[in-house]
């Protein structure tokens, strides 16, 4: 049994346990106040094994199943684990940084890790076809990345009350996957630099809004 399937099985089992045990769910979800005040740093990683419902779990694990093999092939089992768990950690650390003055902010899900795997794959194969739901036409990976980043940045800068998506974790995870792929495969990164640059434009804009204009946090 390969490492990808083991990660999916472990995430599924833990998520199902937490579905029926609110105590576990509350103890291990990402929560700014618990991490800052009680130093419960395990939440930065454990939140990646929790999901809101079965559809949330299935969507994340299906995406991981389809794109994980590309990362395993490119960087091996250890590389896959580094990208996946590194992306979960960086995504949640980024969320902690942005929302450090909002102790009530909470999040769950493997989406940061899945985003890291997805964008590490796109960094290596920018023309990789991405299929969204039941749309029969595949979108080139770098175009999907541009749309994905643009939407996430827009939603972070213009938050909606009923939006329950952790955009910061998604972006932090995606950034880790991109950087890892570029660092470990610089030849590929140079070859695909135009596509990666186009895709990363919204991230540059977000950096300006966060660190120069201080719009978030």
Backbone as JSON, one array per atom type, in Angstrom:
{
  "sequence": "XXXXXXXXXXXXXXXXXXXXXXXXXXXXXXXXXXXXXXXXXXXXXXXXXXXXXXXXXXXXXXXXXXXXXXXXXXXXXXXXXXXXXXXXXXXXXXXXXXXXXXXXXXXXXXXXXXXXXXXXXXXXXXXXXXXXXXXXXXXXXXXXXXXXXXXXXXXXXXXXXXXXXXXXXXXXXXXXXXXXXXXXXXXXXXXXXXXXXXXXXXXXXXXXXXXXXXXXX",
  "N": [[0.85, -1.2, 0.0], [0.66, 2.17, -0.95], [2.07, 5.37, 0.1], [0.35, 7.52, -0.34], [-2.27, 6.41, -0.33], [-2.32, 5.53, 2.3], [-2.28, 7.96, 3.72], [-4.75, 9.02, 2.9], [-6.52, 7.08, 3.94], [-5.96, 7.28, 6.72], [-6.73, 9.93, 7.2], [-9.44, 9.78, 6.56], [-10.4, 7.94, 8.51], [-9.86, 9.3, 10.96], [-11.35, 11.62, 10.55], [-13.97, 10.56, 10.43], [-14.21, 9.55, 13.01], [-14.15, 11.95, 14.45], [-16.46, 13.13, 13.47], [-18.42, 12.0, 15.02], [-17.73, 12.63, 17.55], [-17.7, 15.28, 19.33], [-16.0, 16.33, 21.19], [-13.37, 15.56, 20.49], [-13.26, 16.84, 18.03], [-13.43, 19.58, 18.78], [-11.15, 19.79, 20.32], [-9.0, 19.45, 18.62], [-9.25, 21.04, 16.35], [-8.26, 23.83, 14.25], [-7.69, 26.76, 16.0], [-7.4, 30.08, 16.76], [-7.26, 31.37, 19.32], [-6.83, 29.21, 21.12], [-4.37, 28.26, 20.25], [-2.68, 30.48, 20.58], [-3.07, 31.29, 23.29], [-3.07, 28.97, 24.9], [-1.03, 27.55, 23.87], [-1.36, 25.38, 22.12], [-0.06, 23.91, 19.87], [-0.28, 21.65, 18.33], [-2.64, 21.77, 16.99], [-2.16, 23.09, 14.62], [-1.43, 21.16, 12.85], [-3.12, 18.95, 13.34], [-5.67, 19.82, 12.62], [-5.81, 19.35, 9.94], [-6.68, 16.79, 9.67], [-9.33, 16.77, 10.15], [-12.75, 17.25, 9.2], [-15.61, 19.09, 7.95], [-17.91, 17.76, 7.06], [-19.11, 14.82, 5.3], [-19.02, 15.32, 2.52], [-17.16, 17.39, 2.32], [-14.89, 16.01, 3.15], [-14.73, 13.96, 1.15], [-14.38, 15.48, -1.21], [-11.86, 16.71, -0.76], [-10.18, 14.43, -0.45], [-10.52, 13.08, -2.86], [-9.41, 14.91, -4.67], [-6.79, 14.87, -3.73], [-6.17, 12.21, -4.27], [-6.15, 12.13, -7.08], [-4.15, 13.96, -7.84], [-2.0, 13.55, -6.19], [-0.31, 11.34, -7.04], [1.3, 12.53, -9.04], [3.05, 14.17, -7.64], [4.27, 12.28, -6.01], [5.57, 10.76, -7.98], [7.31, 12.71, -8.98], [8.81, 13.6, -6.75], [9.07, 11.56, -4.93], [8.11, 9.42, -2.1], [8.82, 10.61, 0.35], [9.09, 13.27, -0.4], [6.45, 13.78, -1.16], [5.16, 13.61, 1.35], [6.41, 15.73, 2.67], [5.54, 17.93, 1.12], [2.73, 17.72, 1.44], [2.17, 17.73, 4.31], [3.73, 19.88, 5.05], [2.45, 21.9, 3.65], [-0.06, 21.95, 4.9], [0.75, 22.82, 7.44], [2.02, 25.34, 6.87], [-0.12, 26.68, 5.71], [-1.9, 26.89, 7.87], [-0.3, 28.29, 9.68], [-0.01, 30.68, 8.3], [-2.68, 31.51, 8.39], [-2.88, 31.85, 11.15], [-1.14, 33.99, 11.51], [-2.41, 36.02, 10.01], [-4.91, 36.28, 11.3], [-4.42, 36.79, 13.95], [-5.4, 38.62, 15.78], [-7.94, 37.87, 16.16], [-9.24, 35.88, 18.15], [-11.3, 34.03, 18.09], [-11.31, 32.84, 15.63], [-11.57, 29.97, 13.67], [-10.76, 26.86, 11.99], [-10.89, 24.02, 9.78], [-9.86, 21.01, 8.06], [-8.22, 19.4, 5.25], [-7.51, 21.01, 3.2], [-5.44, 22.89, 2.81], [-3.14, 21.26, 2.61], [-3.91, 19.7, 0.4], [-4.1, 21.71, -1.54], [-1.41, 22.4, -1.69], [-0.31, 20.05, -2.82], [-1.69, 20.02, -5.25], [-0.76, 22.41, -6.49], [1.97, 22.05, -6.56], [2.01, 20.06, -8.43], [1.03, 21.46, -10.66], [3.07, 23.32, -10.99], [5.08, 21.73, -11.99], [3.9, 20.7, -14.26], [2.53, 22.8, -16.13], [0.57, 22.81, -18.12], [-1.15, 20.9, -17.37], [-4.26, 19.32, -17.32], [-7.13, 20.48, -15.71], [-10.1, 19.45, -14.37], [-13.26, 20.66, -13.59], [-15.8, 19.84, -11.53], [-18.54, 18.85, -13.39], [-17.82, 19.82, -15.83], [-16.91, 19.27, -19.11], [-14.62, 20.1, -20.43], [-11.19, 20.43, -20.05], [-9.25, 22.66, -18.02], [-6.26, 24.41, -18.56], [-3.57, 23.96, -16.26], [-2.13, 26.26, -15.28], [-3.84, 28.35, -15.9], [-6.07, 27.67, -14.42], [-4.86, 27.94, -11.92], [-4.35, 30.7, -11.85], [-7.0, 31.69, -11.84], [-7.95, 30.49, -9.5], [-6.22, 31.56, -7.5], [-6.81, 34.27, -7.84], [-9.53, 34.39, -7.15], [-9.42, 33.49, -4.46], [-7.81, 35.47, -3.27], [-9.41, 37.73, -3.72], [-11.66, 37.06, -2.14], [-10.51, 36.99, 0.37], [-9.83, 39.65, 0.73], [-12.26, 40.82, 0.57], [-14.23, 39.82, 2.57], [-17.01, 37.61, 3.13], [-19.91, 37.2, 5.12], [-21.12, 34.65, 5.32], [-19.28, 32.99, 4.21], [-17.56, 30.15, 4.5], [-15.04, 29.23, 3.93], [-11.61, 28.48, 4.23], [-9.64, 30.53, 3.06], [-7.1, 31.61, 3.47], [-5.58, 29.46, 4.45], [-5.68, 27.81, 2.22], [-4.24, 29.35, 0.34], [-1.76, 29.63, 1.62], [-0.96, 26.94, 1.74], [-0.9, 26.3, -1.01], [1.13, 28.02, -1.84], [3.34, 26.93, -0.49], [3.53, 24.42, -1.8], [4.12, 25.25, -4.42], [6.61, 26.61, -4.07], [8.2, 24.56, -3.05], [8.27, 22.77, -5.23], [9.54, 24.38, -7.12], [12.01, 24.81, -5.88], [13.05, 22.22, -5.68], [13.05, 21.3, -8.25], [14.52, 23.09, -10.13], [15.2, 23.36, -12.83], [12.88, 22.65, -14.23], [11.31, 24.68, -13.23], [12.46, 26.99, -14.33], [12.03, 26.46, -17.01], [9.27, 26.59, -17.02], [8.74, 29.16, -16.2], [7.35, 31.43, -17.16], [4.63, 30.64, -17.13], [4.32, 30.06, -14.41], [4.85, 32.56, -13.34], [2.7, 34.11, -14.37], [0.58, 32.83, -13.08], [1.14, 33.43, -10.44], [0.65, 36.12, -10.04], [-1.68, 37.2, -8.6], [-0.88, 36.56, -5.99], [1.27, 38.21, -5.53], [-0.02, 40.66, -5.52], [-1.65, 40.29, -3.27], [0.31, 40.17, -1.29], [1.2, 42.81, -1.31], [-1.14, 44.09, -0.4], [-1.34, 43.03, 2.19], [1.17, 43.45, 3.52], [1.97, 46.06, 2.93], [-0.3, 47.82, 2.68], [-1.7, 46.88, 4.83], [-4.22, 45.6, 5.01], [-5.36, 43.3, 6.0], [-5.68, 41.56, 9.06]],
  "CA": [[0.0, 0.0, 0.0], [1.55, 3.33, -1.03], [1.92, 6.39, 1.13], [-0.82, 8.33, -0.66], [-3.46, 5.71, 0.16], [-2.25, 5.53, 3.77], [-2.69, 9.29, 4.17], [-6.19, 9.13, 2.66], [-7.21, 6.21, 4.91], [-5.81, 7.86, 8.06], [-7.56, 11.14, 7.26], [-10.83, 9.33, 6.58], [-10.72, 7.33, 9.81], [-9.88, 10.33, 12.0], [-12.48, 12.5, 10.27], [-15.19, 9.86, 10.81], [-14.25, 9.52, 14.48], [-14.48, 13.3, 14.91], [-17.86, 13.4, 13.13], [-19.27, 11.48, 16.08], [-17.17, 12.97, 18.86], [-17.5, 16.72, 19.3], [-14.87, 16.65, 22.06], [-12.16, 15.45, 19.67], [-13.35, 17.89, 17.02], [-13.11, 20.87, 19.4], [-9.8, 19.76, 20.89], [-7.94, 19.4, 17.61], [-9.44, 21.95, 15.23], [-7.46, 25.05, 14.28], [-8.36, 27.86, 16.69], [-6.37, 31.07, 17.07], [-7.16, 31.59, 20.75], [-6.24, 28.03, 21.77], [-2.95, 28.18, 19.88], [-1.95, 31.61, 21.17], [-3.17, 31.4, 24.75], [-2.75, 27.7, 25.56], [0.13, 26.98, 23.17], [-1.76, 24.07, 21.58], [0.46, 23.97, 18.51], [-0.69, 20.45, 17.61], [-3.79, 22.13, 16.16], [-1.67, 23.53, 13.31], [-1.36, 19.97, 12.01], [-4.26, 18.04, 13.55], [-6.85, 20.33, 11.91], [-5.8, 18.78, 8.6], [-7.32, 15.47, 9.69], [-10.74, 16.97, 10.49], [-13.56, 17.83, 8.12], [-16.93, 19.54, 8.4], [-18.9, 16.75, 6.74], [-18.62, 13.78, 4.4], [-18.72, 15.89, 1.22], [-15.89, 18.11, 2.49], [-13.85, 14.97, 3.19], [-14.63, 13.3, -0.15], [-13.82, 16.41, -2.19], [-10.43, 16.85, -0.5], [-9.45, 13.19, -0.67], [-10.53, 12.79, -4.3], [-8.41, 15.79, -5.29], [-5.49, 14.35, -3.33], [-5.98, 10.94, -4.97], [-5.87, 12.36, -8.5], [-2.94, 14.74, -8.09], [-0.91, 13.04, -5.36], [0.68, 10.53, -7.77], [2.24, 13.37, -9.78], [4.07, 14.6, -6.69], [5.02, 11.08, -5.64], [6.46, 10.44, -9.1], [8.33, 13.74, -9.13], [9.65, 13.85, -5.57], [9.14, 10.39, -4.06], [7.2, 9.37, -0.96], [9.22, 11.61, 1.35], [8.73, 14.57, -0.96], [5.0, 13.9, -1.06], [4.82, 13.9, 2.76], [6.88, 17.09, 2.97], [4.64, 18.89, 0.49], [1.39, 17.64, 2.02], [2.09, 18.2, 5.69], [4.3, 21.23, 5.07], [1.42, 22.82, 3.16], [-1.04, 22.09, 5.98], [1.35, 23.65, 8.5], [2.2, 26.73, 6.44], [-1.45, 27.27, 5.53], [-2.44, 27.26, 9.18], [0.56, 29.34, 10.25], [-0.4, 31.9, 7.6], [-3.96, 31.9, 8.97], [-2.61, 32.34, 12.5], [-0.53, 35.31, 11.37], [-3.39, 36.98, 9.52], [-6.05, 36.44, 12.19], [-3.92, 36.73, 15.32], [-6.21, 39.49, 16.64], [-9.3, 37.32, 16.16], [-9.07, 34.6, 18.86], [-12.4, 33.11, 17.8], [-11.18, 32.28, 14.28], [-11.34, 28.53, 13.65], [-10.77, 26.26, 10.66], [-10.62, 22.58, 9.72], [-9.77, 20.46, 6.72], [-6.93, 19.13, 4.62], [-7.45, 21.79, 1.96], [-4.11, 23.48, 2.66], [-2.26, 20.2, 2.09], [-4.37, 19.35, -0.95], [-3.69, 22.82, -2.4], [0.03, 22.27, -1.9], [-0.1, 18.96, -3.77], [-2.21, 20.46, -6.55], [0.06, 23.45, -7.12], [3.26, 21.44, -6.87], [1.78, 19.37, -9.7], [0.91, 22.47, -11.73], [4.4, 23.92, -11.2], [5.86, 20.81, -12.83], [3.19, 20.49, -15.53], [1.58, 23.92, -16.21], [-0.52, 22.53, -19.06], [-1.95, 19.83, -16.78], [-5.68, 19.62, -17.45], [-7.91, 20.46, -14.48], [-11.53, 19.34, -14.66], [-14.05, 21.17, -12.48], [-17.12, 19.22, -11.42], [-18.97, 18.09, -14.55], [-17.45, 20.52, -17.06], [-16.13, 18.28, -19.87], [-13.4, 20.69, -21.0], [-10.15, 20.66, -19.05], [-8.61, 23.97, -17.98], [-4.81, 24.29, -18.31], [-3.28, 24.16, -14.85], [-1.72, 27.61, -14.9], [-5.03, 29.2, -15.98], [-6.83, 27.32, -13.21], [-4.15, 28.53, -10.79], [-4.6, 32.14, -11.88], [-8.38, 31.9, -11.41], [-8.02, 30.06, -8.1], [-5.56, 32.56, -6.67], [-7.55, 35.53, -7.94], [-10.76, 34.25, -6.35], [-9.06, 33.41, -3.04], [-7.34, 36.79, -2.84], [-10.58, 38.61, -3.68], [-12.5, 36.7, -1.0], [-9.81, 37.39, 1.59], [-9.87, 41.1, 0.84], [-13.67, 41.21, 0.64], [-14.85, 38.67, 3.25], [-18.46, 37.5, 3.23], [-20.3, 36.66, 6.42], [-21.45, 33.23, 5.25], [-18.22, 32.25, 3.51], [-16.9, 29.29, 5.49], [-13.85, 28.65, 3.3], [-10.36, 28.99, 4.78], [-8.83, 30.96, 1.91], [-5.7, 31.81, 3.88], [-4.95, 28.14, 4.51], [-5.53, 27.36, 0.84], [-3.16, 30.1, -0.3], [-0.5, 29.26, 2.27], [-0.6, 25.61, 1.29], [-0.54, 26.36, -2.43], [2.44, 28.69, -1.91], [4.37, 25.96, -0.09], [3.69, 23.45, -2.87], [4.82, 25.91, -5.53], [8.0, 26.88, -3.7], [8.9, 23.27, -2.95], [8.5, 22.25, -6.58], [10.53, 25.24, -7.77], [13.31, 24.59, -5.23], [13.55, 20.86, -5.93], [13.16, 21.08, -9.7], [14.74, 24.44, -10.69], [15.2, 23.3, -14.29], [11.48, 22.7, -14.62], [10.78, 26.0, -12.86], [12.94, 27.94, -15.33], [11.31, 26.13, -18.24], [7.85, 26.97, -16.88], [8.72, 30.41, -15.42], [6.3, 32.34, -17.64], [3.35, 30.15, -16.62], [4.32, 30.22, -12.95], [4.75, 34.0, -13.08], [1.32, 34.54, -14.62], [-0.26, 32.26, -12.05], [1.45, 33.99, -9.13], [0.35, 37.56, -9.99], [-2.56, 37.55, -7.47], [-0.15, 36.43, -4.73], [2.06, 39.44, -5.39], [-0.97, 41.7, -5.13], [-2.03, 40.03, -1.88], [1.44, 40.56, -0.45], [1.14, 44.27, -1.22], [-2.27, 44.47, 0.45], [-1.09, 42.61, 3.57], [2.37, 43.99, 4.15], [2.1, 47.5, 2.68], [-1.54, 48.53, 3.02], [-2.18, 46.35, 6.12], [-5.67, 45.46, 4.91], [-5.8, 42.12, 6.71], [-4.96, 41.33, 10.31]],
  "C": [[0.89, 1.24, 0.0], [1.17, 4.41, -0.02], [0.7, 7.28, 0.91], [-2.09, 7.7, -0.1], [-3.48, 5.68, 1.69], [-2.7, 6.87, 4.34], [-4.2, 9.46, 4.03], [-6.97, 8.3, 3.68], [-7.15, 6.81, 6.31], [-6.69, 9.09, 8.22], [-9.04, 10.77, 7.33], [-11.24, 8.78, 7.92], [-10.85, 8.4, 10.89], [-11.06, 11.28, 11.8], [-13.79, 11.85, 10.71], [-15.33, 9.77, 12.33], [-14.71, 10.88, 15.02], [-15.91, 13.69, 14.57], [-18.78, 13.06, 14.3], [-18.76, 11.8, 17.48], [-16.8, 14.44, 18.86], [-16.31, 17.14, 20.16], [-13.55, 16.61, 21.3], [-12.12, 16.58, 18.65], [-12.91, 19.24, 17.6], [-11.67, 20.93, 19.9], [-8.71, 19.91, 19.83], [-8.16, 20.29, 16.4], [-8.49, 23.14, 15.35], [-8.28, 26.15, 14.96], [-7.29, 28.83, 17.18], [-6.18, 31.23, 18.57], [-6.48, 30.43, 21.46], [-4.75, 27.92, 21.46], [-2.15, 29.28, 20.56], [-1.92, 31.55, 22.69], [-2.76, 30.13, 25.48], [-1.61, 26.96, 24.89], [-0.17, 25.59, 22.61], [-1.37, 24.0, 20.1], [0.1, 22.74, 17.67], [-1.84, 20.76, 16.66], [-3.38, 22.59, 14.76], [-1.61, 22.36, 12.33], [-2.62, 19.12, 12.12], [-5.52, 18.51, 12.82], [-6.95, 19.76, 10.5], [-6.43, 17.41, 8.51], [-8.81, 15.56, 10.01], [-11.48, 17.61, 9.33], [-14.97, 18.14, 8.62], [-18.0, 18.49, 8.17], [-18.32, 15.8, 5.7], [-18.26, 14.34, 3.03], [-17.41, 16.67, 1.24], [-14.73, 17.12, 2.45], [-13.65, 14.35, 1.81], [-13.98, 14.21, -1.18], [-12.3, 16.54, -2.01], [-9.66, 15.59, -0.85], [-9.46, 12.78, -2.14], [-9.49, 13.63, -5.03], [-7.0, 15.28, -4.97], [-5.17, 13.06, -4.09], [-5.56, 11.15, -6.42], [-4.54, 13.06, -8.74], [-1.74, 14.27, -7.26], [0.12, 12.22, -6.13], [1.68, 11.35, -8.57], [3.39, 13.81, -8.88], [4.91, 13.42, -6.24], [6.01, 10.71, -6.73], [7.6, 11.44, -9.22], [9.3, 13.84, -7.98], [9.73, 12.67, -4.6], [8.17, 10.48, -2.89], [7.52, 10.43, 0.08], [8.85, 13.0, 0.86], [7.23, 14.81, -0.89], [4.59, 14.29, 0.36], [5.24, 15.31, 3.14], [5.94, 18.13, 2.39], [3.28, 18.9, 1.2], [1.32, 18.23, 3.42], [2.72, 19.58, 5.85], [3.28, 22.27, 4.63], [0.31, 23.01, 4.19], [-0.51, 23.03, 7.05], [1.47, 25.1, 8.05], [0.86, 27.41, 6.23], [-2.03, 27.72, 6.85], [-1.6, 28.32, 9.89], [0.23, 30.68, 9.61], [-1.74, 32.42, 8.15], [-3.76, 32.48, 10.37], [-2.02, 33.74, 12.46], [-1.58, 36.35, 10.98], [-4.47, 37.3, 10.55], [-5.65, 36.39, 13.67], [-4.7, 37.62, 16.29], [-7.67, 39.04, 16.7], [-9.27, 35.94, 16.82], [-10.17, 33.59, 18.6], [-12.24, 32.39, 16.46], [-10.8, 30.8, 14.35], [-11.38, 28.02, 12.21], [-10.47, 24.77, 10.79], [-10.41, 22.19, 8.27], [-8.36, 20.31, 6.2], [-6.68, 19.99, 3.4], [-6.1, 22.46, 1.74], [-3.13, 22.48, 2.07], [-2.62, 19.81, 0.67], [-3.97, 20.44, -1.94], [-2.21, 22.75, -2.7], [0.36, 21.19, -2.92], [-0.53, 19.38, -5.18], [-1.26, 21.43, -7.23], [1.5, 23.01, -7.32], [3.16, 20.71, -8.2], [1.73, 20.36, -10.86], [2.26, 23.12, -12.02], [5.25, 23.04, -12.11], [5.24, 20.63, -14.21], [2.14, 21.59, -15.68], [0.38, 23.67, -17.12], [-1.42, 21.4, -18.57], [-3.43, 20.21, -16.81], [-6.41, 19.45, -16.12], [-9.38, 20.44, -14.87], [-12.32, 19.73, -13.42], [-15.45, 20.6, -12.55], [-17.45, 18.48, -12.72], [-18.7, 18.81, -15.87], [-16.53, 19.62, -17.88], [-14.81, 18.79, -20.43], [-12.39, 20.98, -19.89], [-9.54, 22.04, -19.17], [-7.12, 23.78, -17.76], [-4.48, 24.7, -16.87], [-2.94, 25.58, -14.46], [-2.88, 28.6, -14.99], [-5.92, 28.94, -14.76], [-6.19, 27.98, -12.0], [-4.38, 30.02, -10.7], [-6.01, 32.45, -11.38], [-8.53, 31.59, -9.93], [-7.42, 31.1, -7.17], [-6.33, 33.88, -6.67], [-8.81, 35.5, -7.08], [-10.44, 34.26, -4.86], [-8.62, 34.76, -2.5], [-8.53, 37.75, -2.73], [-11.43, 38.33, -2.43], [-11.83, 37.06, 0.33], [-9.89, 38.89, 1.81], [-11.29, 41.64, 0.96], [-14.47, 40.09, 1.3], [-16.37, 38.77, 3.3], [-18.83, 36.79, 4.52], [-20.53, 35.15, 6.39], [-20.42, 32.4, 4.48], [-17.42, 31.45, 4.53], [-15.65, 28.61, 4.93], [-12.6, 29.31, 3.88], [-9.4, 29.4, 3.67], [-7.36, 31.14, 2.27], [-4.94, 30.49, 3.92], [-4.72, 27.59, 3.11], [-4.33, 28.03, 0.18], [-1.8, 29.75, 0.3], [-0.02, 27.89, 1.83], [-0.16, 25.59, -0.16], [0.85, 26.99, -2.61], [3.56, 27.71, -1.55], [4.62, 24.94, -1.2], [4.45, 24.02, -4.06], [6.32, 26.08, -5.24], [8.81, 25.59, -3.62], [9.25, 22.73, -4.33], [9.58, 23.07, -7.3], [11.92, 24.98, -7.2], [13.91, 23.23, -5.58], [13.72, 20.56, -7.41], [13.37, 22.42, -10.39], [14.75, 24.46, -12.21], [13.8, 23.4, -14.84], [10.91, 24.09, -14.36], [11.2, 27.05, -13.89], [12.2, 27.72, -16.66], [9.87, 26.64, -18.22], [7.68, 28.33, -16.21], [7.62, 31.37, -15.87], [4.94, 31.92, -17.08], [3.24, 30.35, -15.11], [4.17, 31.69, -12.59], [3.35, 34.53, -13.29], [0.41, 34.07, -13.48], [-0.08, 32.96, -10.7], [1.11, 35.48, -9.0], [-0.59, 37.93, -8.83], [-1.86, 37.45, -6.11], [0.71, 37.67, -4.48], [1.16, 40.59, -4.94], [-1.4, 41.53, -3.68], [-0.92, 40.45, -0.92], [1.46, 42.08, -0.25], [0.03, 44.71, -0.27], [-2.02, 44.14, 1.92], [0.04, 43.4, 4.22], [2.57, 45.5, 3.95], [0.86, 48.25, 3.14], [-2.17, 48.04, 4.32], [-3.7, 46.14, 6.13], [-6.22, 44.26, 5.67], [-4.99, 41.99, 7.99], [-5.23, 42.4, 11.35]]
}
